[in-house]
mmCIF file of N, CA and C in Angstrom:
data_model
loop_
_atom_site.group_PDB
_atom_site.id
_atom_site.type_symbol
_atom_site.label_atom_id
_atom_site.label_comp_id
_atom_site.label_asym_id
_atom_site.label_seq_id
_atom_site.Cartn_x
_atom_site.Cartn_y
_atom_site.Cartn_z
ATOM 1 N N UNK G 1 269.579 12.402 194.403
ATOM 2 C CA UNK G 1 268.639 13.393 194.859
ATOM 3 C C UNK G 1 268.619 13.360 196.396
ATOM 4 N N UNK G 2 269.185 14.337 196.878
ATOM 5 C CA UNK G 2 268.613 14.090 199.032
ATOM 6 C C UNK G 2 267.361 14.813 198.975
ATOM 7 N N UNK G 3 267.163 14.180 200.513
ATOM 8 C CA UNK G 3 266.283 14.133 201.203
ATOM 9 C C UNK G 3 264.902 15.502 200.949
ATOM 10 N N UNK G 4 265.529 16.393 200.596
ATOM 11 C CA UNK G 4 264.381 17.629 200.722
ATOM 12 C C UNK G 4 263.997 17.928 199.296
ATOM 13 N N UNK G 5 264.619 17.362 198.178
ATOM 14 C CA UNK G 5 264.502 17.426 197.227
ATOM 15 C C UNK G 5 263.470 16.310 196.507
ATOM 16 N N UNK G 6 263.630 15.402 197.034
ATOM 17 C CA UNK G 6 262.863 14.512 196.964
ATOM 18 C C UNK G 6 261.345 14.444 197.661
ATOM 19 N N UNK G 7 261.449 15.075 199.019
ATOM 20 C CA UNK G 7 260.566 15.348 199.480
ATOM 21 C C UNK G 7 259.403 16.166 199.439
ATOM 22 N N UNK G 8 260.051 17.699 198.823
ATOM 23 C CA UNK G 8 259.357 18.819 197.890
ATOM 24 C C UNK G 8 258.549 18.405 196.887
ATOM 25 N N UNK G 9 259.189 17.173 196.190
ATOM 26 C CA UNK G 9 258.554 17.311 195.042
ATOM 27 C C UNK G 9 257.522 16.013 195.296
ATOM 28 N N UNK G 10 257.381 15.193 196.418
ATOM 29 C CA UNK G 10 256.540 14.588 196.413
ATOM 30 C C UNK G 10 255.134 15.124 197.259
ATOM 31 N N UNK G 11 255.515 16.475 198.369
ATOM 32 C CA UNK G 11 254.933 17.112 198.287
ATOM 33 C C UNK G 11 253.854 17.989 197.131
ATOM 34 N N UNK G 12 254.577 18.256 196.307
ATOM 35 C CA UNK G 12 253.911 19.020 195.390
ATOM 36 C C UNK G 12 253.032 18.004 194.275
ATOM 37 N N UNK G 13 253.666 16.600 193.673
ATOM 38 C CA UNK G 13 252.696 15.824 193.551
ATOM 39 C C UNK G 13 251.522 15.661 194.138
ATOM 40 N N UNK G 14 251.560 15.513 195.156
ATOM 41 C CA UNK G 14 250.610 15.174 196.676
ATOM 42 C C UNK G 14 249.302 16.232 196.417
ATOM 43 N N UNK G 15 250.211 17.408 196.409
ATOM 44 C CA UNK G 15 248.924 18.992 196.045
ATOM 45 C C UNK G 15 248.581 18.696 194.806
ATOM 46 N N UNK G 16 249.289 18.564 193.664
ATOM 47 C CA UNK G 16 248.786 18.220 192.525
ATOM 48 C C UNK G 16 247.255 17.708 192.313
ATOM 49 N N UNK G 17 247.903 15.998 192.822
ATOM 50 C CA UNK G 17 246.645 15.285 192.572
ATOM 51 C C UNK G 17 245.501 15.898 193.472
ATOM 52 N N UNK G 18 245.950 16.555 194.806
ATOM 53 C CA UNK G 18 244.566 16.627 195.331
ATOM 54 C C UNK G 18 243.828 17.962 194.989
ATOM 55 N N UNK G 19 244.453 18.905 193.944
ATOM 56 C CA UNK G 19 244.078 19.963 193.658
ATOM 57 C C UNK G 19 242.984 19.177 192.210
ATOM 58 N N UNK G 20 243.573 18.484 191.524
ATOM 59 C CA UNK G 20 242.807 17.849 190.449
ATOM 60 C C UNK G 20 241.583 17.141 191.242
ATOM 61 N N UNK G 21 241.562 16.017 192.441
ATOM 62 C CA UNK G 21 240.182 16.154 192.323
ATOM 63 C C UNK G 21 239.271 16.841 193.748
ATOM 64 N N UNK G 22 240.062 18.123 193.761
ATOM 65 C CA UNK G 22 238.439 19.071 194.180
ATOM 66 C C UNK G 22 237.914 19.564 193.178
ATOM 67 N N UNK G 23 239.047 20.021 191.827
ATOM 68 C CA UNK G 23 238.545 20.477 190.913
ATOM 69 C C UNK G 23 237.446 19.708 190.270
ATOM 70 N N UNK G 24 237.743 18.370 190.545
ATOM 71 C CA UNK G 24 236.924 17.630 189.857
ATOM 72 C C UNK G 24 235.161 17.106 190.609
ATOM 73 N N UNK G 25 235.277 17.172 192.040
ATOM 74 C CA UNK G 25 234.286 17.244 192.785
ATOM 75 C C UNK G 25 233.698 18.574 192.877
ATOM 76 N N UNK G 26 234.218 19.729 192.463
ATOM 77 C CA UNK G 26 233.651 20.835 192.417
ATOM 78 C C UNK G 26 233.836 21.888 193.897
ATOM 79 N N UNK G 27 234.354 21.469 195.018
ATOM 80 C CA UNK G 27 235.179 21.902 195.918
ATOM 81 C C UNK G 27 236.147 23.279 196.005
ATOM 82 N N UNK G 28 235.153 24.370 195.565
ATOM 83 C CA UNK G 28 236.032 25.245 195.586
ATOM 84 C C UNK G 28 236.970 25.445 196.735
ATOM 85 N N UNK G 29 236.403 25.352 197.854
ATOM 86 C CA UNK G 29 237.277 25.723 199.550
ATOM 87 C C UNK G 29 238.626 25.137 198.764
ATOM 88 N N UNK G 30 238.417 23.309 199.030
ATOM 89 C CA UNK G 30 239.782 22.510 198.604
ATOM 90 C C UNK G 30 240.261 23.150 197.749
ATOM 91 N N UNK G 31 239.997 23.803 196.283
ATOM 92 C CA UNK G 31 240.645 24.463 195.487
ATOM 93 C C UNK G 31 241.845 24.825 195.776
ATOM 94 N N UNK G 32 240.801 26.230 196.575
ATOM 95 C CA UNK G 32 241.883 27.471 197.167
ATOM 96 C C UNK G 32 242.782 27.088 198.176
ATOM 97 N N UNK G 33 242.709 25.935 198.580
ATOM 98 C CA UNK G 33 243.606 25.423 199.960
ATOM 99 C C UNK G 33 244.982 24.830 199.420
ATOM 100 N N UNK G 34 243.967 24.072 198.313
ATOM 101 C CA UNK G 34 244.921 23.091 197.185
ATOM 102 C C UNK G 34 245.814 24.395 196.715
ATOM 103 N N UNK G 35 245.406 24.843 196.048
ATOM 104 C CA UNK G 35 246.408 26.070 195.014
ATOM 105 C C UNK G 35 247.314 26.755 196.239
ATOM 106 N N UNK G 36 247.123 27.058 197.353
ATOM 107 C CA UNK G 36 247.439 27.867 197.956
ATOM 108 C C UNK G 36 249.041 27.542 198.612
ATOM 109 N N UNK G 37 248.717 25.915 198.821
ATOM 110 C CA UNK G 37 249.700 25.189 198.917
ATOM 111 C C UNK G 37 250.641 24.998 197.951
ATOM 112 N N UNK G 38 250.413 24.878 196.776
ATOM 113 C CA UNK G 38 250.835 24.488 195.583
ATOM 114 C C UNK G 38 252.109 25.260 195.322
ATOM 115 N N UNK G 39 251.323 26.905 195.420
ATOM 116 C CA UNK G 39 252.207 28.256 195.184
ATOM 117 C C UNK G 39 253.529 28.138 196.115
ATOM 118 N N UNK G 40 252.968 28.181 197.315
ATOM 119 C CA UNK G 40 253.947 27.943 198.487
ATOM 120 C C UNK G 40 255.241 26.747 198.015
ATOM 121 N N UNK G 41 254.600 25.855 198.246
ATOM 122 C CA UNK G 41 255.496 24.766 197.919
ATOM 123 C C UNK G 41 256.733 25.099 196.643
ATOM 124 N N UNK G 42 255.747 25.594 195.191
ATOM 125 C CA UNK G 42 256.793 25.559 194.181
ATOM 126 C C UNK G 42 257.867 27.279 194.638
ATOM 127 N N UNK G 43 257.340 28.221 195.369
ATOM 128 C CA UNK G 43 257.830 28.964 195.819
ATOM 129 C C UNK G 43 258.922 28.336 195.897
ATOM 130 N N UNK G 44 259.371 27.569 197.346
ATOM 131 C CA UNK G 44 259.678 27.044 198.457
ATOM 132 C C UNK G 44 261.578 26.149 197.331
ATOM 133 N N UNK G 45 260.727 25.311 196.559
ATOM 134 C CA UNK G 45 261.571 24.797 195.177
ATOM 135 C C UNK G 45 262.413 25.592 194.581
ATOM 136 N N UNK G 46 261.985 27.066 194.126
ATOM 137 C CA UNK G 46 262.510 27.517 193.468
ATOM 138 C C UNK G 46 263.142 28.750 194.204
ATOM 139 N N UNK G 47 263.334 28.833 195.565
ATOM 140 C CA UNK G 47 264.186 29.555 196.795
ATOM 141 C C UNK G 47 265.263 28.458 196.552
ATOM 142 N N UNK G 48 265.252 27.049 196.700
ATOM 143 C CA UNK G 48 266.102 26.012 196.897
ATOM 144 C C UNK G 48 266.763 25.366 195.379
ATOM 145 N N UNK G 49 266.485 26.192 194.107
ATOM 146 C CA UNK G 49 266.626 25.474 192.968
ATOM 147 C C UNK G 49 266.281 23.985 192.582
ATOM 148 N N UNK G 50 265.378 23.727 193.093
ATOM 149 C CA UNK G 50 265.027 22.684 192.709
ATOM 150 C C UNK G 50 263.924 22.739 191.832
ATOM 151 N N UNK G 51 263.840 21.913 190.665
ATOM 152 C CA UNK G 51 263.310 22.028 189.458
ATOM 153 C C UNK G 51 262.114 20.756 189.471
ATOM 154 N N UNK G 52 261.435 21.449 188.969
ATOM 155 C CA UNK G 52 260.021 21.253 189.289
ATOM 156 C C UNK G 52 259.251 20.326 187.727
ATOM 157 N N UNK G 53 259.998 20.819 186.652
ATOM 158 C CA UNK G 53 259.264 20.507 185.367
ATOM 159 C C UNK G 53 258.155 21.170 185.376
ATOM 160 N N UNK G 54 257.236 20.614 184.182
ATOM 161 C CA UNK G 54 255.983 21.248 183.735
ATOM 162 C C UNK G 54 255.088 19.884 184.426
ATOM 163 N N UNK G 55 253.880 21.034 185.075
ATOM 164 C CA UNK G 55 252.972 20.248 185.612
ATOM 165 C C UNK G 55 252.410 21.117 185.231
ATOM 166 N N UNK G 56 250.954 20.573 184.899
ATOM 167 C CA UNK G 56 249.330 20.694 184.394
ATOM 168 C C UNK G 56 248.409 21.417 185.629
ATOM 169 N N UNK G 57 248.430 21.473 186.947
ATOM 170 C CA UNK G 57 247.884 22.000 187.581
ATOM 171 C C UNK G 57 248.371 23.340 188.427
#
């Protein structure tokens, strides 16, 4: 796996978890900041084919 591939997706972990807990503190702002990133990012993956799997958030 190089460098940006690896990196993307630890990015998108990263949004993951922190999208799970605003959801969970109730944080809408973080939500929308969280998700907003999220989109971008898996965008960003799937410009570059890089495969993402199934994630829950």
């Amino acid at each position: 796996m190089d460098a940006f591939t690896t990196g993307i997706l630890q990015r998108i972990e990263n949004t993951e978890s922190g999208l799970i807990r605003a959801r969970e503190d109730g944080d809408l702002f973080t939500m929308d900041v969280e998700q907003a990133e999220l989109d971008d990012l898996r965008r960003l993956a799937a410009e570059h084919g890089v495969e993402i799997g199934s994630h829950a958030a």
